Coordinates of C-alpha atoms and ligand atoms in Angstrom, one line a residue:
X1 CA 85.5 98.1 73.4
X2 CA 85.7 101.9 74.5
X3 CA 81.4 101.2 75.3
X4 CA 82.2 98.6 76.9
X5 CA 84.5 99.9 78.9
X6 CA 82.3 103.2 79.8
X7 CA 79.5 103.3 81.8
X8 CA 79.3 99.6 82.6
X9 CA 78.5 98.3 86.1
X10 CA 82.1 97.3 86.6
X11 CA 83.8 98.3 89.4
X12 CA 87.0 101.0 89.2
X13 CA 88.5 100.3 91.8
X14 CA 91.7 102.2 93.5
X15 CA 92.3 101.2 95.9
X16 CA 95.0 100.4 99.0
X17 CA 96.6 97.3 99.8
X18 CA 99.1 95.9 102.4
X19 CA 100.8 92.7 103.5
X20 CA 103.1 91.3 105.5
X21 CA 105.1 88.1 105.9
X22 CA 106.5 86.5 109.1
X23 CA 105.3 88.6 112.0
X24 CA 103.5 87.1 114.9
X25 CA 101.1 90.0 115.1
X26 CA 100.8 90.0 111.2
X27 CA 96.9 91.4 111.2
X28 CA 97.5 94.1 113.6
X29 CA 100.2 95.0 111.2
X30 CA 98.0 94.9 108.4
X31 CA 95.4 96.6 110.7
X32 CA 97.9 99.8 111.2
X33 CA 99.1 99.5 107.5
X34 CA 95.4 99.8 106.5
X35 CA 94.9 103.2 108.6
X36 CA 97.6 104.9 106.6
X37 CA 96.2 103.9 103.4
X38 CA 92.2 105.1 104.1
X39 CA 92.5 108.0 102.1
X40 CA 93.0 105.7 99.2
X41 CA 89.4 103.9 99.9
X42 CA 86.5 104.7 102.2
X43 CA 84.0 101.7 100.9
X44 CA 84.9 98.8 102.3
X45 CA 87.9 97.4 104.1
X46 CA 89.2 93.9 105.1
X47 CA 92.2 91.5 106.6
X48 CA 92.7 87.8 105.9
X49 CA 95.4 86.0 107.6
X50 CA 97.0 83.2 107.0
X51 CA 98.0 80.3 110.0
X52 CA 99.6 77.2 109.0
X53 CA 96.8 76.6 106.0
X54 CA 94.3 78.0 107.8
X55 CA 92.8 81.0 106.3
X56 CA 91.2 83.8 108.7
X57 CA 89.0 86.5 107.5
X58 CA 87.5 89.9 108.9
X59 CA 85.6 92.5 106.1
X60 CA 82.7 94.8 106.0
X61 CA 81.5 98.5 104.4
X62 CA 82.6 101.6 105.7
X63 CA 86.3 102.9 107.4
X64 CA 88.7 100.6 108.7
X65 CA 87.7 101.6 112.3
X66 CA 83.7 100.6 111.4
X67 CA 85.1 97.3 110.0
X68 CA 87.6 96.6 112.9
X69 CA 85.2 98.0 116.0
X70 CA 87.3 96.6 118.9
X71 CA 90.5 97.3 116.8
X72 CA 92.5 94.0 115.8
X73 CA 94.3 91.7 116.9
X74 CA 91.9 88.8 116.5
X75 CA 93.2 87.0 113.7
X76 CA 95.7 84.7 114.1
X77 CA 98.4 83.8 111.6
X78 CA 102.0 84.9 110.6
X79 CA 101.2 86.7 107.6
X80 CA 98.3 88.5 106.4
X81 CA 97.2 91.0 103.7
X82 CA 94.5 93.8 103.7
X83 CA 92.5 96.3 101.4
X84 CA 90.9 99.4 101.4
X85 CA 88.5 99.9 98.4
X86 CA 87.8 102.7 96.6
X87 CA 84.4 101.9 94.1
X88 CA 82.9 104.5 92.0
X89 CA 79.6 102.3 91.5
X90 CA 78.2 100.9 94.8
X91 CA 80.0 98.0 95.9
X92 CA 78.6 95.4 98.7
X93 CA 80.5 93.3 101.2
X94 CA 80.8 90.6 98.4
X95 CA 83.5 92.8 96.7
X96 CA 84.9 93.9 100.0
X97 CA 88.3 92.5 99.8
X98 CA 90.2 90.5 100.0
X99 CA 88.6 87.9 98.3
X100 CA 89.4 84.2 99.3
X101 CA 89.3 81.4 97.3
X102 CA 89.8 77.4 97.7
X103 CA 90.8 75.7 94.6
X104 CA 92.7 72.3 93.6
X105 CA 95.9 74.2 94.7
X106 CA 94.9 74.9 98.4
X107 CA 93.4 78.5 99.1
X108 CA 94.5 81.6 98.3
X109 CA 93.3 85.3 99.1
X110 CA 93.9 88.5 96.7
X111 CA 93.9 91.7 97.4
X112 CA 94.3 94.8 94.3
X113 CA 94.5 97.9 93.2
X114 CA 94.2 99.0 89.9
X115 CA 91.6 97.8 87.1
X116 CA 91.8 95.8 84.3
X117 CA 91.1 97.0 80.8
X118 CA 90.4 93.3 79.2
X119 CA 88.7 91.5 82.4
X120 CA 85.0 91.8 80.7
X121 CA 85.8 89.6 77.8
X122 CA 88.0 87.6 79.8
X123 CA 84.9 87.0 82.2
X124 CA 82.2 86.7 79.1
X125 CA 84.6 83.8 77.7
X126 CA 85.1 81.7 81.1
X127 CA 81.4 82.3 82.3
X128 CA 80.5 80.9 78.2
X129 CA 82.9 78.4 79.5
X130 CA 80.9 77.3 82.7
X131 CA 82.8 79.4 85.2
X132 CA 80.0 80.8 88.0
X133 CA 81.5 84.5 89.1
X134 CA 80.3 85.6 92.7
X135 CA 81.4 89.4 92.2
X136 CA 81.9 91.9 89.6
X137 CA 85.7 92.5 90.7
X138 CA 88.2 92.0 88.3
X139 CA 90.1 90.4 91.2
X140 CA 87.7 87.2 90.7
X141 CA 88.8 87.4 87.6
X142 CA 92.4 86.5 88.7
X143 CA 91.5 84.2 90.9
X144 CA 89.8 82.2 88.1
X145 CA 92.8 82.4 85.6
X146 CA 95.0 80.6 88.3
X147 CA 92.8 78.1 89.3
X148 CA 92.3 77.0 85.4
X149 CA 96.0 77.9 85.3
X150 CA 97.9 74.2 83.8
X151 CA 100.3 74.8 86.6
X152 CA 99.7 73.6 89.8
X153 CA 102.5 76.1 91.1
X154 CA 100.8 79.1 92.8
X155 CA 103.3 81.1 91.4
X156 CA 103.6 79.4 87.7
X157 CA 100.0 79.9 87.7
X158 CA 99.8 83.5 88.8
X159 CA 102.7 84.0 85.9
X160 CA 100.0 82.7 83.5
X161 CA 97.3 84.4 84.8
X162 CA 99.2 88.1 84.3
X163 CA 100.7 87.3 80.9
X164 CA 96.9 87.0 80.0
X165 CA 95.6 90.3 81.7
X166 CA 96.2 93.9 81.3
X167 CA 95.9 97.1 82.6
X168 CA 96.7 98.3 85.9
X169 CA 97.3 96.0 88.8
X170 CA 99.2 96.3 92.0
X171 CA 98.3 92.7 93.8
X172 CA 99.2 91.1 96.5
X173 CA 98.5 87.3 96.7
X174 CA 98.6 85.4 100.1
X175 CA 99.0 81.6 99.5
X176 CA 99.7 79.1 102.3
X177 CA 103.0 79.5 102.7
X178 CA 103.9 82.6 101.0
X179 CA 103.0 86.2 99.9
X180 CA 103.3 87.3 96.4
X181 CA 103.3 90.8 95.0
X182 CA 103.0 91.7 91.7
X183 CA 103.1 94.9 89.6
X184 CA 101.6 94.9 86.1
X185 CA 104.3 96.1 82.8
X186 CA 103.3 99.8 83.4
X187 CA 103.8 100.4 87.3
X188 CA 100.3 102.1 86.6
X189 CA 99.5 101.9 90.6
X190 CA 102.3 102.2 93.2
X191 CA 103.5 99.4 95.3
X192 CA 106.3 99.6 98.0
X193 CA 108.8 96.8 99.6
X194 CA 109.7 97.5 103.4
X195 CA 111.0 95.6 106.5
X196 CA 110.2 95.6 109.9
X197 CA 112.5 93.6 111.8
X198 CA 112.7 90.0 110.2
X199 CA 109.6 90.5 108.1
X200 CA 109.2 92.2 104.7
X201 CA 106.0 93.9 104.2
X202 CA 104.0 95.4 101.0
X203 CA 102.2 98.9 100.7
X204 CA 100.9 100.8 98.0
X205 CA 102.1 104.0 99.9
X206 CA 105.3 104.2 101.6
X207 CA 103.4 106.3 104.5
X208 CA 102.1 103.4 106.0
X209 CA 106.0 101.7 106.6
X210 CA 106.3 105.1 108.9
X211 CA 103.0 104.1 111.0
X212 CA 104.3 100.9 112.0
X213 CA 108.2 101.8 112.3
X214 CA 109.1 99.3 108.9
X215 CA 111.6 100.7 106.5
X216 CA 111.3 101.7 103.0
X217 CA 113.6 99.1 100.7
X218 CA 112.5 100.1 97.1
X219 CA 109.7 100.5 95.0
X220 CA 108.2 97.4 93.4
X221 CA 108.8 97.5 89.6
X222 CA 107.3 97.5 86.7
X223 CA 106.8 94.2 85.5
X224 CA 108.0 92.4 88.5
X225 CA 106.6 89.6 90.7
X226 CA 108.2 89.5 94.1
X227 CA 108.0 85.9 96.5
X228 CA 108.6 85.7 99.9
X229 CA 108.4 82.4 101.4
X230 CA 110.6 81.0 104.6
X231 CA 111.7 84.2 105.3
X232 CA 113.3 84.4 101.8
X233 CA 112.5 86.9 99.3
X234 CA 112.6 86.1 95.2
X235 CA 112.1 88.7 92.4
X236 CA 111.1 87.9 89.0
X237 CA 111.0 90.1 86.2
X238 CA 107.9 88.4 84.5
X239 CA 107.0 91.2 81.8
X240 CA 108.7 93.7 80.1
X241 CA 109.0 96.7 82.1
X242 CA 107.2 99.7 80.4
X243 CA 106.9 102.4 83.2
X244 CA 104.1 104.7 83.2
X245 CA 103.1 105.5 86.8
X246 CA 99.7 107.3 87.0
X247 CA 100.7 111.1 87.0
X248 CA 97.2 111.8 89.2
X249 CA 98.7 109.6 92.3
X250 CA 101.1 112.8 92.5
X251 CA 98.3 115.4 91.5
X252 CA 95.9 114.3 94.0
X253 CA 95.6 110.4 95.0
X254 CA 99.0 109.9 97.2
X255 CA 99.4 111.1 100.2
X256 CA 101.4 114.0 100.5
X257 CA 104.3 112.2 103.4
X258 CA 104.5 109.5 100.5
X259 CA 107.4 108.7 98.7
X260 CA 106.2 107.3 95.0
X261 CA 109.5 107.9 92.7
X262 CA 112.1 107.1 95.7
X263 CA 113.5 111.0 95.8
X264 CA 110.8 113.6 96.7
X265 CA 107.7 113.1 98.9
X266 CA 104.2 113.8 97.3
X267 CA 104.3 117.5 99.4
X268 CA 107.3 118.5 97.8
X269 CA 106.7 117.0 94.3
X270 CA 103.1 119.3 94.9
X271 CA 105.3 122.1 95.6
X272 CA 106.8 122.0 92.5
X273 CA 103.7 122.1 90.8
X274 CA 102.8 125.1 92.3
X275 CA 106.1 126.7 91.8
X276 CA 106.1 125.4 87.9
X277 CA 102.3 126.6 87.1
X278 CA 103.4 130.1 89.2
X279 CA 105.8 130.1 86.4
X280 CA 103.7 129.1 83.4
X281 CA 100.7 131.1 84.9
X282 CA 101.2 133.9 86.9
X283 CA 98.5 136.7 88.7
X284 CA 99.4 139.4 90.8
X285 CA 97.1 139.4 94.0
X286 CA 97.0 139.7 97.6
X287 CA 97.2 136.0 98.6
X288 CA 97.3 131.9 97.6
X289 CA 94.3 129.7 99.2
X290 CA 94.4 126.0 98.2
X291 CA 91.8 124.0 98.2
X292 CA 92.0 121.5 101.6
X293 CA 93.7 118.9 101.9
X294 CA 95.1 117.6 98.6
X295 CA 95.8 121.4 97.0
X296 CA 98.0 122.9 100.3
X297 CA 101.0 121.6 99.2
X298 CA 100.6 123.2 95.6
X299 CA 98.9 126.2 96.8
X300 CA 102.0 127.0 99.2
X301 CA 104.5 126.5 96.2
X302 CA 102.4 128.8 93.7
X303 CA 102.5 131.2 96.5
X304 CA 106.3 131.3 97.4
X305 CA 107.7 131.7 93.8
X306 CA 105.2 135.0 93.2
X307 CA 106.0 136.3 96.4
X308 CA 102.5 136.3 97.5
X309 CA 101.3 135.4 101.0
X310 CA 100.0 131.2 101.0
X311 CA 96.9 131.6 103.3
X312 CA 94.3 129.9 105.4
X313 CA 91.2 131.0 103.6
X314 CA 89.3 128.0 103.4
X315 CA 88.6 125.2 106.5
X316 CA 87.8 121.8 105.3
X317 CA 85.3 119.9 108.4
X318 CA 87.3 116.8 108.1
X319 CA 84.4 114.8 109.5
X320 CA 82.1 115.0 106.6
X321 CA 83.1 112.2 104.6
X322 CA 84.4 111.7 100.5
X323 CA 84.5 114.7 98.2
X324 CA 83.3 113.1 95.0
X325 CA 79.6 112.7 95.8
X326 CA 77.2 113.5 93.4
X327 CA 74.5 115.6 95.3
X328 CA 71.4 116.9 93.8
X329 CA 71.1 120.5 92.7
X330 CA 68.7 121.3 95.9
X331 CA 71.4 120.2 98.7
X332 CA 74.3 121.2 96.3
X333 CA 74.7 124.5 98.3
X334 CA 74.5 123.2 101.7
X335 CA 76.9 120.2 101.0
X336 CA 80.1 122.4 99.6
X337 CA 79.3 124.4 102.8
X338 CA 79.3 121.1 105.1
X339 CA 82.3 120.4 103.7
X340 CA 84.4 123.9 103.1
X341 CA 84.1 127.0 105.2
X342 CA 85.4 130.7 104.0
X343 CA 87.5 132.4 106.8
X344 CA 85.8 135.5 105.7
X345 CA 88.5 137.5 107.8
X346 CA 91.0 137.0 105.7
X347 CA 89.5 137.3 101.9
X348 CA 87.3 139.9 102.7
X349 CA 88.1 142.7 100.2
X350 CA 91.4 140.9 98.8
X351 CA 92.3 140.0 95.6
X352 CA 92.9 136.1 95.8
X353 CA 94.1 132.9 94.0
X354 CA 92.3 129.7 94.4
X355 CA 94.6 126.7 93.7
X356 CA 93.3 123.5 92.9
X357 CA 94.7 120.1 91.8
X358 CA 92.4 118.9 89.6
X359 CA 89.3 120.2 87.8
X360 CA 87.2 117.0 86.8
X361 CA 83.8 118.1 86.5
X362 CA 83.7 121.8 87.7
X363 CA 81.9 121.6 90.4
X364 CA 84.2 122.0 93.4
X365 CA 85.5 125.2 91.6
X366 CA 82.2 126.2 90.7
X367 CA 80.8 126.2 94.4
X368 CA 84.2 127.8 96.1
X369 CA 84.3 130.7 94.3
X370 CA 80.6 131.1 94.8
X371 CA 81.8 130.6 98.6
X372 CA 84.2 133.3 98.0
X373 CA 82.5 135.8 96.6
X374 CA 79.4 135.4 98.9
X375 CA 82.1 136.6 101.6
X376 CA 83.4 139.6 99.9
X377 CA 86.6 138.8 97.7
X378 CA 87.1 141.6 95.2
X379 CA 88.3 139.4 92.3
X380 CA 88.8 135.4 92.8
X381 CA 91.7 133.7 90.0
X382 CA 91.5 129.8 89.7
X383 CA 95.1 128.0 89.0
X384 CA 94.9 124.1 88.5
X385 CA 98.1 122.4 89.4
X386 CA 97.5 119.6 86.4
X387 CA 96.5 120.2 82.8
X388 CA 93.1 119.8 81.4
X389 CA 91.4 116.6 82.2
X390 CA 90.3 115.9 78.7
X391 CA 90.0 112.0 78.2
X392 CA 88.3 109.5 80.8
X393 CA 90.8 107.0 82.9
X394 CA 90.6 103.0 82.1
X395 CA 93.2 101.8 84.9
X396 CA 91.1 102.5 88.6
X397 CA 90.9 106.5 88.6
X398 CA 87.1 107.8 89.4
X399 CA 87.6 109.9 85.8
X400 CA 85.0 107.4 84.0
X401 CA 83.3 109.0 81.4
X402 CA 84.0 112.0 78.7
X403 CA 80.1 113.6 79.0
X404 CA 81.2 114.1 82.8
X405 CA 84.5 116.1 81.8
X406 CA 83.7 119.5 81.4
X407 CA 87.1 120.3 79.6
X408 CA 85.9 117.8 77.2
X409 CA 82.3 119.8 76.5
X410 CA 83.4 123.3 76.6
X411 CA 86.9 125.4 75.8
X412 CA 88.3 127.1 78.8
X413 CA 86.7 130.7 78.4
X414 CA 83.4 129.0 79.1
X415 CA 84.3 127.0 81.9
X416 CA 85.7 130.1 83.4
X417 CA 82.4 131.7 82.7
X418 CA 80.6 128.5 84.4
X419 CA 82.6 128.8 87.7
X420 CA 82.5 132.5 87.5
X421 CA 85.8 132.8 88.2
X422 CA 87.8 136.3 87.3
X423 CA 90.4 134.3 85.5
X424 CA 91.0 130.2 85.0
X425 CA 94.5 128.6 84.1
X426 CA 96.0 125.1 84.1
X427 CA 99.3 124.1 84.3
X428 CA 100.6 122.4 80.8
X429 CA 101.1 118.9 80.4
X430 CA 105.7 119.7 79.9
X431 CA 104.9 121.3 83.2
X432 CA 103.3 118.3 85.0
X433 CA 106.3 116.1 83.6
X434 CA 109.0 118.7 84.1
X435 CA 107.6 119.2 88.2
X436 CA 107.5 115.4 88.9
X437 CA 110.4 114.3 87.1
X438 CA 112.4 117.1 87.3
X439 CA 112.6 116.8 83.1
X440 CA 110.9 116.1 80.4
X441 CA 113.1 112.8 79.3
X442 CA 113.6 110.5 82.6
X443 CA 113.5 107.2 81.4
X444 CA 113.6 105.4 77.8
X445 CA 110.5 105.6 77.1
X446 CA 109.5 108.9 77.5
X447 CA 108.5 110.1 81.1
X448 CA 108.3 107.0 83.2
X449 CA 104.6 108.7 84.3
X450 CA 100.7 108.0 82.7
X451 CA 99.1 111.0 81.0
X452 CA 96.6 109.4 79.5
X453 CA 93.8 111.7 81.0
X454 CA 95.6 114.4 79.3
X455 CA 96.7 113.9 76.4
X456 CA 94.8 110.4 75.2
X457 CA 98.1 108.3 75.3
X458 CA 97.1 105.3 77.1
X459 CA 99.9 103.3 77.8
X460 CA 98.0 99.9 77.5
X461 CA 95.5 100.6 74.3
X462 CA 92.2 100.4 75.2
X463 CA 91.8 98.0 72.2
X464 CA 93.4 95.1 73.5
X465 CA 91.4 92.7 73.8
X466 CA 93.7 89.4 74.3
Ligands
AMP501 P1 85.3 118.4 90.1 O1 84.5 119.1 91.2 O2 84.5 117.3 89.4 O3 85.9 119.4 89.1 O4 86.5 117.6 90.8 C1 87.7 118.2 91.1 C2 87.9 118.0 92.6 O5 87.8 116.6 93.0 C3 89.3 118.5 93.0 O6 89.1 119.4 94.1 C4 90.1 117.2 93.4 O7 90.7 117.5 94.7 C5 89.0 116.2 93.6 N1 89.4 114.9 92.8 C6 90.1 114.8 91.7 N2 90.2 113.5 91.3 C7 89.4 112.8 92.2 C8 89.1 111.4 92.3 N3 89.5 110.5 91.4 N4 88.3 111.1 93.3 C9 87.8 112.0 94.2 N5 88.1 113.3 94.1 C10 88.9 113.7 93.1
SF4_502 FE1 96.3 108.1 86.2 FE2 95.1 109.6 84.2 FE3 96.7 107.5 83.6 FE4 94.3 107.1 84.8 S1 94.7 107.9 82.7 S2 96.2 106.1 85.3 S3 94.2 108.9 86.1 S4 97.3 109.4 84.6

């Protein structure tokens, strides 16, 4: 199972998804919804709309403003849904969601985030059965479980459908007359209820409600399915709810004007971290950088609760585009520098803290404080504001394989030595809980977050197979 689900050619996808019911303008919605969401997918991006049966579709490759060159506006229809996609293995315009399908019940489109742990065998035993898949997204995979479904119900169907898959899924389903959302038994993914004016809308990030003026209701839950259809909303609690939101959508996937647990914003939840691994871990030095964009928040926090001043020591060219590229030793150099400048002003000479959110691989570490010590820092101290990334990630996270975790190949004295830093600390995995939470013990279950990455818990076993 575990091969199977490493290195295959599947797609992990996390992804962004939004929707919106009842809204004469529902694409440009969707269209506005989607720009808040890009940092959650740069591959591919897509709108189908919905008018009175008639299904109307616009996707392609790249960023929402490639894919939608004249802007939108152009497809008609009352209520519409839209997707960003992340892919760690190349995707084409085939996977581009969302993906629409015609079957006995009338036609449907689906949008996700998240990735399923059980879709291969699910897709080896329908394609055995005859079934002809057109993409390697799970979300075919759906879309084939409700059209075999015994209900002709959309919804009985889709209930079906979910009791039989697992893993992570945050999906929205536009059918002809309504819009479904659904959250699998472990909140793995985020997924967000608002309302602008008479029409109820769907986001996996509260940010983009504040882009098009629609207020924040609540957080999907665990578990649930939520209807809207002639302007009335339904919720059914279909599964058990089991929560375990991904603890990385707070470390470094979210953005940070989000709201994921309905208290704190992502910024402040990150200052926490900082504040907690200044706690757990602290240097004495001369002053904080963080790593742009996704480390400021942390980087300020680990800053304030030492006392030490949070500075501007690295620039980030926001025009060069995704971080996780896999470049070749020869333009390895030249690419951190493309993408991160030293303001050599200010750490020239100084004693200085490099915070970062996440160390997956080592590289990004590796090649700042090479950046850093090229101009003139006297000693360089890495803080990571999550614990060691020791076990790969199942439900959509880019963490895919253990040979690629560095954490997982050498201890932390030799990692230090590899990014040549002076000293290397993490923050611990009570820490993490204790700075999102704000305790250990939140919820029945334990902490209401995933921490699978860290400690090897996976909320849904990888060994499920049915
Ligand atoms: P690495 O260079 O492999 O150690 O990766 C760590 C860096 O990648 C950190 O600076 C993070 O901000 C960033 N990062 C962490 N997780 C992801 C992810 N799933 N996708 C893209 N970038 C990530
Ligand atoms: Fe998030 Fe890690 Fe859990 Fe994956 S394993 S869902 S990255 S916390």
């Amino acid at each position: 199972m575990l091969d199977e689900l490493i290195g295959t050619d599947r797609l992990h996808e996390a992804c962004g998804v939004f929707g919106i019911y009842g809204h004469a303008n529902a694409a440009n919605v969707v269209y506005y919804g989607l720009h808040s969401l890009q940092h959650r997918g740069q591959e591919s991006a897509g709108i189908v709309a919905a008018d009175h049966g008639r299904f109307n579709v616009h996707k392609g490759m790249g960023l929402v403003t490639e894919v939608f060159i004249n802007g939108n506006g152009e497809l008609s229809g009352d209520v519409a849904i839209g997707h960003v996609m992340y892919a760690n293995q190349k995707s084409t315009v085939i996977e581009a969601q969302p993906l629409v399908f015609k079957y006995r019940g009338g036609t449907i489109a689906l949008a996700q985030n998240g990735a399923l742990i059980n879709a291969p065998m699910i897709r080896r035993r329908l394609e055995q059965q005859g079934s002809i898949f057109q993409t390697n997204s799970d979300t075919e995979v759906i879309a084939h479980l409700i059209a075999r479904s015994r209900y002709d119900d959309l919804e009985l169907a889709l209930q079906e459908a979910l009791a039989e898959i697992k893993g992570a899924y945050a999906l929205l389903v536009l059918g002809e007359d309504r819009l479904i959302a659904c959250l699998d038994p472990n909140g793995l993914r985020p997924l967000a209820l608002g309302r602008i004016g008479d029409s109820y809308c769907f986001a996996s990030e509260t940010c983009a409600f504040d882009l098009i003026g629609a207020d924040f209701l609540r957080h999907v839950q665990p578990g649930e399915m939520i209807v809207i259809s002639q302007n009335r909303i339904r919720s059914v609690q279909v599964a058990e709810e089991k929560p375990a939101l991904c603890s990385f959508e707070f470390i470094y996937f979210a953005r940070p004007d989000s709201n994921l647990t309905g208290t704190m914003s992502v910024h402040q939840i990150r200052k926490q971290l900082g504040k907690q691994l200044a706690a757990e871990k602290p240097v004495e030095a001369d002053l904080v950088l963080g790593v742009p964009d996704s480390s400021l928040s942390a980087a300020s926090g680990y800053g304030e609760a030492l006392g030490i001043p949070f500075e501007m020591g690295l620039v980030k060219n926001r025009y060069v585009g995704r971080t996780f590229i896999r470049p070749n030793r020869e333009t390895r150099t030249r690419d951190v520098k493309l993408k991160l400048s030293v303001v050599q002003k200010v750490v020239e000479g100084k004693d200085v803290v490099m915070v970062d959110d996440s160390l997956i691989r080592g590289t990004t570490s590796q090649r700042i404080v090479r950046l850093l010590r090229d101009a003139g820092v006297k000693s360089v101290h890495v803080r990571i504001c999550s614990p060691p990334v020791v076990y790969p990630c199942f439900y959509g996270i880019d963490i895919s394989s253990r040979d690629e975790l560095i954490v997982a190949q050498k201890t932390i004295e030799q990692i230090r030595m590899f990014i040549s830093a002076d000293s290397l600390e993490f923050l611990s995995v009570d820490g993490l809980v204790r700075a999102i939470t704000g305790g250990p013990d939140l919820s029945s279950g334990g902490s209401g977050l995933c921490l699978a990455c860290f400690s090897g818990k996976y909320p849904v076993p990888i060994d499920q197979q049915s």
